[in-house]
Amino acid sequence: MSDASYIDGAEAAGAAPRIPVAAPSDYFQLLKPRVMSLVVLTALAGILIAPAPPHPFIVFAALLSIAVGAGASGALNMWYDADIDAVMTRTARRPIPAGRMEPESALAFGSVLSMLSVFTLGFATNWLAAALLAFTIFFYVVIYTMWLKRSTPQNIVIGGAAGALPPMVGYAAATGDIGLASVILFAIIFVWTPPHFWALALMKHDEYGRAGVPMMPNVHGADRTRLEILVYSALLAPLGVAPWLLGFASTVYGAVSIVAGAYLVWLAIDVYRKREGDAARRASLKLFLFSISYLFLLFLIIVGERTLHIVGVV
Amino acid sequence: MSIKPGSETDPQGGVVLTPEQARSRRARNIAIGITVALLAVLFYALTLVKLGGAVANRQI
């Protein structure tokens, strides 16, 4: 392999061409692996609550496609939001703002992976699931990233639909249909999103302000945000119990979801009451961290007990 | 990034990559190669799983 690459005339005549130095790990970072892990878990729950889950290899291919589709959304989000990422400490070390990758590379990477994931899912399962995955990517990139994120404090409320769709994609992949159970899982993630992100926004509102992102605390103030966190948490707690009430999760799930939901509401009350100084920050941090555990826990139990049921243990 | 269009080391007007650029390009090429190979295996296995035993029952 030669070390010489050739450039077109326009580039040769003007500025020096930009040769990328991005490593494969930088491309992997574009996929937002931690978000992908949650997407895989929730999509797997969607597949396993189906009356008759498909062949394990089809399940694997479907999960891979959904994970890559979610990752592609992340790459396209990092391409479009590179200017915002550069001014926020949490995101400044991402490949584009850190200068290790050209934005065009992220755009090409995300676009190719989007198409590949949708067509692979369509081929492996069915075209309803593929269409839902395509809609998820479109919603996250165009509706949330390009439109809502920079224009309204309801950005993560409406945009949360994109993050909530994987269980429905999974269920559709397994059944070719959209069932009530998958809609319930969608609703849990959808209602979970605002308290989760607003707890973060309460801690990082100055950074969001600098970046020009109209998060709830920046637009309507911290007090209104605390109230809305409490309202959404109070909605989420009973919704989290619904899989047990509707009969597609066990009593163990029911008990855990009641206790965890009550604790989530208690943390939201704590956020509502503590409004000043370090105590307020600590309360927001506790809610933010527990909200992640809450969602993982509920979906992990569903996946665990459905797996045991499928292999015939219970 | 030090890029030398049309430098002495490349009389044809090309770009001479720095060791870092060459290393990252090689790593990317290997990653693309592995991904394409895995994709071929995935589609091959998917085809077998989807066709299953029916592949032997088709009309000739």
CSV table of C-alpha atoms in Angstrom, one decimal:
chain,number,residue,atom,x,y,z
A,1,MET,CA,0.0,0.0,0.0
A,2,SER,CA,1.4,3.4,-1.0
A,3,ASP,CA,1.6,6.2,1.5
A,4,ALA,CA,0.7,8.7,-1.2
A,5,SER,CA,-2.9,9.8,-1.7
A,6,TYR,CA,-4.1,12.0,-4.6
A,7,ILE,CA,-6.1,15.1,-4.3
A,8,ASP,CA,-8.3,16.9,-6.8
A,9,GLY,CA,-7.2,20.1,-8.6
A,10,ALA,CA,-9.4,22.4,-6.6
A,11,GLU,CA,-7.9,21.3,-3.3
A,12,ALA,CA,-4.4,21.4,-4.7
A,13,ALA,CA,-4.9,25.0,-5.9
A,14,GLY,CA,-6.5,26.2,-2.6
A,15,ALA,CA,-6.0,25.2,1.0
A,16,ALA,CA,-4.1,22.0,1.9
A,17,PRO,CA,-6.5,19.0,1.9
A,18,ARG,CA,-7.6,17.7,5.3
A,19,ILE,CA,-6.5,14.1,5.7
A,20,PRO,CA,-8.4,12.4,8.5
A,21,VAL,CA,-6.5,10.9,11.4
A,22,ALA,CA,-9.6,9.3,13.0
A,23,ALA,CA,-9.0,5.8,14.4
A,24,PRO,CA,-11.7,3.0,14.3
A,25,SER,CA,-12.3,3.8,18.0
A,26,ASP,CA,-13.4,7.3,17.0
A,27,TYR,CA,-16.0,5.9,14.6
A,28,PHE,CA,-17.1,3.6,17.4
A,29,GLN,CA,-17.5,6.6,19.7
A,30,LEU,CA,-19.8,8.2,17.1
A,31,LEU,CA,-22.2,5.3,17.7
A,32,LYS,CA,-22.8,6.4,21.3
A,33,PRO,CA,-22.1,2.9,22.7
A,34,ARG,CA,-23.7,3.6,26.1
A,35,VAL,CA,-27.0,4.7,24.5
A,36,MET,CA,-26.7,1.7,22.2
A,37,SER,CA,-26.6,-0.7,25.2
A,38,LEU,CA,-29.9,0.7,26.5
A,39,VAL,CA,-31.4,0.5,23.0
A,40,VAL,CA,-30.3,-3.2,22.7
A,41,LEU,CA,-31.9,-4.0,26.1
A,42,THR,CA,-35.2,-2.3,25.4
A,43,ALA,CA,-35.4,-3.7,21.9
A,44,LEU,CA,-34.7,-7.2,23.3
A,45,ALA,CA,-37.5,-6.7,25.8
A,46,GLY,CA,-39.8,-5.8,22.8
A,47,ILE,CA,-38.7,-9.0,21.0
A,48,LEU,CA,-39.1,-11.3,24.0
A,49,ILE,CA,-42.6,-10.1,25.0
A,50,ALA,CA,-43.8,-11.3,21.6
A,51,PRO,CA,-46.1,-14.4,21.8
A,52,ALA,CA,-43.6,-16.5,19.8
A,53,PRO,CA,-40.1,-14.9,19.5
A,54,PRO,CA,-38.2,-15.9,16.3
A,55,HIS,CA,-35.1,-18.0,15.8
A,56,PRO,CA,-32.2,-16.9,18.1
A,57,PHE,CA,-30.1,-16.0,15.1
A,58,ILE,CA,-32.9,-13.8,13.7
A,59,VAL,CA,-33.1,-12.2,17.2
A,60,PHE,CA,-29.4,-11.5,17.1
A,61,ALA,CA,-29.5,-10.0,13.6
A,62,ALA,CA,-32.5,-7.9,14.5
A,63,LEU,CA,-30.8,-6.6,17.7
A,64,LEU,CA,-27.6,-5.9,15.7
A,65,SER,CA,-29.6,-3.9,13.1
A,66,ILE,CA,-31.5,-1.9,15.7
A,67,ALA,CA,-28.3,-1.2,17.6
A,68,VAL,CA,-26.5,-0.1,14.5
A,69,GLY,CA,-29.5,2.0,13.4
A,70,ALA,CA,-29.4,3.7,16.8
A,71,GLY,CA,-25.6,4.2,16.5
A,72,ALA,CA,-26.1,5.7,13.0
A,73,SER,CA,-28.5,8.2,14.6
A,74,GLY,CA,-25.9,9.1,17.1
A,75,ALA,CA,-23.3,9.6,14.4
A,76,LEU,CA,-25.6,11.9,12.4
A,77,ASN,CA,-26.5,13.8,15.7
A,78,MET,CA,-22.7,14.3,16.3
A,79,TRP,CA,-22.3,15.5,12.7
A,80,TYR,CA,-25.1,18.1,13.1
A,81,ASP,CA,-24.4,19.1,16.7
A,82,ALA,CA,-20.6,19.5,16.5
A,83,ASP,CA,-20.9,23.2,17.2
A,84,ILE,CA,-22.9,22.6,20.4
A,85,ASP,CA,-20.7,19.7,21.5
A,86,ALA,CA,-17.6,21.9,21.3
A,87,VAL,CA,-18.9,24.3,24.0
A,88,MET,CA,-20.1,21.7,26.5
A,89,THR,CA,-17.6,19.9,28.7
A,90,ARG,CA,-19.6,16.7,28.6
A,91,THR,CA,-19.3,16.5,24.8
A,92,ALA,CA,-16.2,18.5,23.9
A,93,ARG,CA,-13.9,15.5,23.6
A,94,ARG,CA,-16.1,13.8,21.0
A,95,PRO,CA,-14.2,13.0,17.7
A,96,ILE,CA,-15.4,16.1,15.7
A,97,PRO,CA,-15.1,18.9,18.3
A,98,ALA,CA,-11.8,17.4,19.4
A,99,GLY,CA,-10.5,17.7,15.8
A,100,ARG,CA,-9.8,14.0,15.1
A,101,MET,CA,-12.5,13.7,12.5
A,102,GLU,CA,-14.0,15.9,9.7
A,103,PRO,CA,-17.8,16.4,10.0
A,104,GLU,CA,-18.3,15.0,6.5
A,105,SER,CA,-16.8,11.7,7.6
A,106,ALA,CA,-19.4,11.4,10.4
A,107,LEU,CA,-22.2,12.3,7.9
A,108,ALA,CA,-21.1,9.6,5.5
A,109,PHE,CA,-20.6,7.0,8.2
A,110,GLY,CA,-24.0,7.7,9.8
A,111,SER,CA,-25.8,7.8,6.4
A,112,VAL,CA,-24.3,4.5,5.2
A,113,LEU,CA,-25.0,2.8,8.5
A,114,SER,CA,-28.6,4.0,8.6
A,115,MET,CA,-29.3,2.5,5.2
A,116,LEU,CA,-27.4,-0.7,6.0
A,117,SER,CA,-29.2,-1.2,9.3
A,118,VAL,CA,-32.7,-0.6,7.8
A,119,PHE,CA,-32.2,-2.9,4.9
A,120,THR,CA,-30.6,-5.6,7.0
A,121,LEU,CA,-33.5,-5.5,9.5
A,122,GLY,CA,-36.0,-5.7,6.6
A,123,PHE,CA,-34.2,-8.7,5.1
A,124,ALA,CA,-33.8,-10.4,8.5
A,125,THR,CA,-37.3,-9.9,9.8
A,126,ASN,CA,-39.9,-7.8,8.0
A,127,TRP,CA,-40.5,-4.4,6.4
A,128,LEU,CA,-42.8,-3.0,9.1
A,129,ALA,CA,-39.9,-3.3,11.6
A,130,ALA,CA,-37.5,-1.8,9.0
A,131,ALA,CA,-39.9,1.1,8.4
A,132,LEU,CA,-40.2,1.7,12.1
A,133,LEU,CA,-36.4,1.7,12.4
A,134,ALA,CA,-36.1,4.1,9.5
A,135,PHE,CA,-38.7,6.4,11.2
A,136,THR,CA,-36.8,6.2,14.5
A,137,ILE,CA,-33.6,7.4,12.7
A,138,PHE,CA,-35.5,10.1,10.9
A,139,PHE,CA,-37.3,11.3,14.0
A,140,TYR,CA,-34.1,11.5,16.1
A,141,VAL,CA,-32.0,13.1,13.4
A,142,VAL,CA,-34.4,15.4,11.6
A,143,ILE,CA,-37.2,16.1,14.0
A,144,TYR,CA,-35.2,16.1,17.3
A,145,THR,CA,-31.6,17.1,16.4
A,146,MET,CA,-32.2,19.5,13.5
A,147,TRP,CA,-35.5,21.0,14.6
A,148,LEU,CA,-36.7,20.6,18.2
A,149,LYS,CA,-33.4,20.6,20.0
A,150,ARG,CA,-32.6,24.2,19.1
A,151,SER,CA,-36.1,25.6,19.0
A,152,THR,CA,-38.2,24.5,22.0
A,153,PRO,CA,-37.9,23.5,25.7
A,154,GLN,CA,-40.2,20.6,24.8
A,155,ASN,CA,-37.3,19.2,22.7
A,156,ILE,CA,-36.5,16.2,24.8
A,157,VAL,CA,-40.2,15.5,25.6
A,158,ILE,CA,-41.2,15.1,21.9
A,159,GLY,CA,-37.8,13.9,20.8
A,160,GLY,CA,-38.0,11.3,23.5
A,161,ALA,CA,-40.2,9.3,21.1
A,162,ALA,CA,-37.2,8.3,19.1
A,163,GLY,CA,-35.5,6.8,22.2
A,164,ALA,CA,-38.7,5.1,23.1
A,165,LEU,CA,-39.3,3.3,19.8
A,166,PRO,CA,-36.8,0.4,20.0
A,167,PRO,CA,-39.2,-1.9,22.0
A,168,MET,CA,-41.8,-1.3,19.3
A,169,VAL,CA,-39.2,-2.0,16.5
A,170,GLY,CA,-38.2,-5.2,18.4
A,171,TYR,CA,-41.8,-6.3,18.8
A,172,ALA,CA,-42.6,-5.6,15.1
A,173,ALA,CA,-39.4,-7.5,14.2
A,174,ALA,CA,-40.7,-10.6,16.1
A,175,THR,CA,-44.4,-10.4,15.1
A,176,GLY,CA,-44.8,-8.1,12.1
A,177,ASP,CA,-47.3,-6.2,14.2
A,178,ILE,CA,-47.6,-3.4,16.8
A,179,GLY,CA,-49.1,-4.8,20.0
A,180,LEU,CA,-50.4,-3.1,23.2
A,181,ALA,CA,-47.5,-4.6,25.2
A,182,SER,CA,-44.9,-2.9,23.0
A,183,VAL,CA,-46.9,0.4,23.2
A,184,ILE,CA,-46.7,0.2,27.0
A,185,LEU,CA,-42.9,-0.3,26.9
A,186,PHE,CA,-42.7,2.7,24.5
A,187,ALA,CA,-44.8,4.8,26.9
A,188,ILE,CA,-42.5,3.9,29.9
A,189,ILE,CA,-39.4,5.2,28.1
A,190,PHE,CA,-41.3,8.2,26.6
A,191,VAL,CA,-42.4,9.4,30.1
A,192,TRP,CA,-39.1,8.5,31.7
A,193,THR,CA,-37.1,10.8,29.3
A,194,PRO,CA,-38.2,14.2,30.7
A,195,PRO,CA,-37.3,13.7,34.3
A,196,HIS,CA,-34.1,12.0,33.3
A,197,PHE,CA,-32.8,14.7,31.0
A,198,TRP,CA,-34.2,17.6,33.0
A,199,ALA,CA,-32.4,16.4,36.2
A,200,LEU,CA,-29.2,16.6,34.0
A,201,ALA,CA,-30.3,20.0,32.6
A,202,LEU,CA,-30.7,21.4,36.2
A,203,MET,CA,-27.1,20.6,36.8
A,204,LYS,CA,-25.8,21.8,33.4
A,205,HIS,CA,-28.1,24.7,32.6
A,206,ASP,CA,-25.2,27.1,32.3
A,207,GLU,CA,-23.6,25.0,29.7
A,208,TYR,CA,-26.8,24.5,27.8
A,209,GLY,CA,-27.3,28.3,28.0
A,210,ARG,CA,-23.9,28.9,26.5
A,211,ALA,CA,-24.5,26.4,23.7
A,212,GLY,CA,-27.9,28.1,22.9
A,213,VAL,CA,-29.9,24.9,23.6
A,214,PRO,CA,-33.3,26.0,25.0
A,215,MET,CA,-33.6,23.4,27.8
A,216,MET,CA,-36.5,23.7,30.3
A,217,PRO,CA,-34.4,25.3,33.1
A,218,ASN,CA,-33.0,27.9,30.7
A,219,VAL,CA,-36.4,28.9,29.3
A,220,HIS,CA,-38.9,28.5,32.1
A,221,GLY,CA,-36.6,28.4,35.1
A,222,ALA,CA,-35.4,25.8,37.6
A,223,ASP,CA,-38.7,25.9,39.7
A,224,ARG,CA,-40.9,25.1,36.8
A,225,THR,CA,-38.5,22.3,35.7
A,226,ARG,CA,-38.6,20.8,39.2
A,227,LEU,CA,-42.4,20.8,39.1
A,228,GLU,CA,-42.5,19.1,35.7
A,229,ILE,CA,-39.9,16.5,36.8
A,230,LEU,CA,-42.3,15.7,39.7
A,231,VAL,CA,-45.3,15.4,37.5
A,232,TYR,CA,-43.6,13.2,34.9
A,233,SER,CA,-42.1,11.0,37.7
A,234,ALA,CA,-45.6,10.7,39.3
A,235,LEU,CA,-46.9,9.5,35.9
A,236,LEU,CA,-44.0,7.2,35.3
A,237,ALA,CA,-44.3,5.3,38.6
A,238,PRO,CA,-47.7,3.7,37.9
A,239,LEU,CA,-46.9,3.3,34.2
A,240,GLY,CA,-43.8,1.3,35.2
A,241,VAL,CA,-46.2,-1.2,37.0
A,242,ALA,CA,-48.4,-1.6,33.9
A,243,PRO,CA,-46.5,-4.6,32.4
A,244,TRP,CA,-47.4,-6.6,35.5
A,245,LEU,CA,-51.0,-5.3,35.7
A,246,LEU,CA,-51.5,-6.2,32.0
A,247,GLY,CA,-50.0,-9.7,32.5
A,248,PHE,CA,-46.9,-9.7,30.5
A,249,ALA,CA,-44.5,-9.4,33.5
A,250,SER,CA,-44.4,-11.4,36.7
A,251,THR,CA,-45.3,-10.5,40.3
A,252,VAL,CA,-41.5,-10.1,40.9
A,253,TYR,CA,-41.5,-7.4,38.3
A,254,GLY,CA,-44.6,-5.9,39.8
A,255,ALA,CA,-43.0,-5.7,43.3
A,256,VAL,CA,-39.8,-4.2,42.0
A,257,SER,CA,-41.5,-1.7,39.8
A,258,ILE,CA,-43.7,-0.5,42.7
A,259,VAL,CA,-40.7,-0.1,45.0
A,260,ALA,CA,-38.4,1.5,42.4
A,261,GLY,CA,-41.2,3.8,41.2
A,262,ALA,CA,-41.9,5.0,44.7
A,263,TYR,CA,-38.2,5.7,45.2
A,264,LEU,CA,-38.1,7.6,41.9
A,265,VAL,CA,-41.0,9.8,43.0
A,266,TRP,CA,-39.3,10.3,46.4
A,267,LEU,CA,-36.2,11.5,44.7
A,268,ALA,CA,-38.3,13.8,42.4
A,269,ILE,CA,-39.9,15.3,45.6
A,270,ASP,CA,-36.4,15.8,47.0
A,271,VAL,CA,-35.4,17.7,43.8
A,272,TYR,CA,-38.6,19.7,44.1
A,273,ARG,CA,-37.9,20.6,47.8
A,274,LYS,CA,-34.2,21.3,47.6
A,275,ARG,CA,-33.7,24.4,45.4
A,276,GLU,CA,-30.5,26.0,46.6
A,277,GLY,CA,-26.8,25.3,46.6
A,278,ASP,CA,-25.1,21.9,46.8
A,279,ALA,CA,-28.1,20.1,48.3
A,280,ALA,CA,-30.1,21.0,45.1
A,281,ARG,CA,-27.3,19.8,42.9
A,282,ARG,CA,-26.9,16.5,44.8
A,283,ALA,CA,-30.7,15.9,44.7
A,284,SER,CA,-30.6,16.3,40.9
A,285,LEU,CA,-27.6,14.1,40.5
A,286,LYS,CA,-29.2,11.3,42.6
A,287,LEU,CA,-32.4,11.5,40.5
A,288,PHE,CA,-30.4,11.5,37.2
A,289,LEU,CA,-28.3,8.4,38.2
A,290,PHE,CA,-31.2,6.5,39.7
A,291,SER,CA,-33.4,7.1,36.6
A,292,ILE,CA,-30.8,5.2,34.6
A,293,SER,CA,-30.8,2.3,37.0
A,294,TYR,CA,-34.7,2.4,37.1
A,295,LEU,CA,-35.1,1.9,33.4
A,296,PHE,CA,-32.3,-0.7,33.2
A,297,LEU,CA,-33.8,-2.6,36.1
A,298,LEU,CA,-37.3,-2.8,34.7
A,299,PHE,CA,-36.2,-3.9,31.3
A,300,LEU,CA,-33.6,-6.3,32.7
A,301,ILE,CA,-36.3,-8.0,34.7
A,302,ILE,CA,-38.6,-8.3,31.7
A,303,VAL,CA,-35.7,-9.7,29.6
A,304,GLY,CA,-34.6,-12.1,32.3
A,305,GLU,CA,-38.0,-13.6,33.1
A,306,ARG,CA,-39.1,-13.9,29.5
A,307,THR,CA,-35.8,-15.6,28.7
A,308,LEU,CA,-36.4,-18.1,31.6
A,309,HIS,CA,-39.9,-18.6,30.3
A,310,ILE,CA,-38.7,-19.3,26.7
A,311,VAL,CA,-36.0,-21.8,27.8
A,312,GLY,CA,-38.6,-23.5,30.0
A,313,VAL,CA,-37.2,-22.8,33.5
A,314,VAL,CA,-40.4,-21.1,34.7
B,1,MET,CA,-1.3,17.9,10.0
B,2,SER,CA,1.8,18.2,7.8
B,3,ILE,CA,0.7,17.7,4.2
B,4,LYS,CA,3.0,18.3,1.3
B,5,PRO,CA,1.2,18.5,-2.0
B,6,GLY,CA,3.6,18.1,-4.9
B,7,SER,CA,6.7,17.8,-2.7
B,8,GLU,CA,10.0,16.3,-3.7
B,9,THR,CA,9.1,13.0,-2.2
B,10,ASP,CA,6.1,12.7,-4.5
B,11,PRO,CA,6.9,14.1,-8.0
B,12,GLN,CA,3.4,13.1,-9.3
B,13,GLY,CA,1.7,15.8,-7.3
B,14,GLY,CA,0.2,13.5,-4.6
B,15,VAL,CA,0.1,13.9,-0.9
B,16,VAL,CA,2.6,12.3,1.3
B,17,LEU,CA,0.9,11.0,4.5
B,18,THR,CA,2.5,11.6,7.9
B,19,PRO,CA,3.2,8.4,9.8
B,20,GLU,CA,0.1,9.1,12.0
B,21,GLN,CA,-2.2,9.6,9.0
B,22,ALA,CA,-0.8,6.4,7.4
B,23,ARG,CA,-1.3,4.5,10.6
B,24,SER,CA,-4.9,5.6,11.1
B,25,ARG,CA,-5.7,4.9,7.4
B,26,ARG,CA,-4.4,1.4,7.8
B,27,ALA,CA,-6.4,0.9,11.0
B,28,ARG,CA,-9.6,2.1,9.2
B,29,ASN,CA,-9.0,-0.1,6.2
B,30,ILE,CA,-8.6,-3.2,8.5
B,31,ALA,CA,-11.8,-2.2,10.4
B,32,ILE,CA,-13.7,-1.9,7.1
B,33,GLY,CA,-12.3,-5.2,5.8
B,34,ILE,CA,-13.4,-7.0,9.0
B,35,THR,CA,-16.8,-5.3,9.0
B,36,VAL,CA,-17.5,-6.3,5.3
B,37,ALA,CA,-16.4,-9.9,6.0
B,38,LEU,CA,-18.6,-10.1,9.1
B,39,LEU,CA,-21.5,-8.7,7.1
B,40,ALA,CA,-21.0,-11.4,4.4
B,41,VAL,CA,-21.1,-14.1,7.2
B,42,LEU,CA,-24.2,-12.5,8.7
B,43,PHE,CA,-26.1,-12.5,5.4
B,44,TYR,CA,-25.0,-16.1,4.6
B,45,ALA,CA,-26.1,-17.3,8.0
B,46,LEU,CA,-29.4,-15.3,7.8
B,47,THR,CA,-30.1,-16.9,4.4
B,48,LEU,CA,-29.6,-20.4,5.8
B,49,VAL,CA,-31.7,-19.7,8.9
B,50,LYS,CA,-34.6,-18.1,6.9
B,51,LEU,CA,-34.6,-20.8,4.2
B,52,GLY,CA,-34.2,-23.6,6.8
B,53,GLY,CA,-35.2,-27.1,5.6
B,54,ALA,CA,-37.4,-25.6,2.8
B,55,VAL,CA,-34.3,-25.1,0.6
B,56,ALA,CA,-34.4,-28.9,-0.1
B,57,ASN,CA,-38.1,-28.9,-1.0
B,58,ARG,CA,-38.1,-26.3,-3.8
B,59,GLN,CA,-39.3,-27.3,-7.3
B,60,ILE,CA,-36.5,-27.7,-9.8
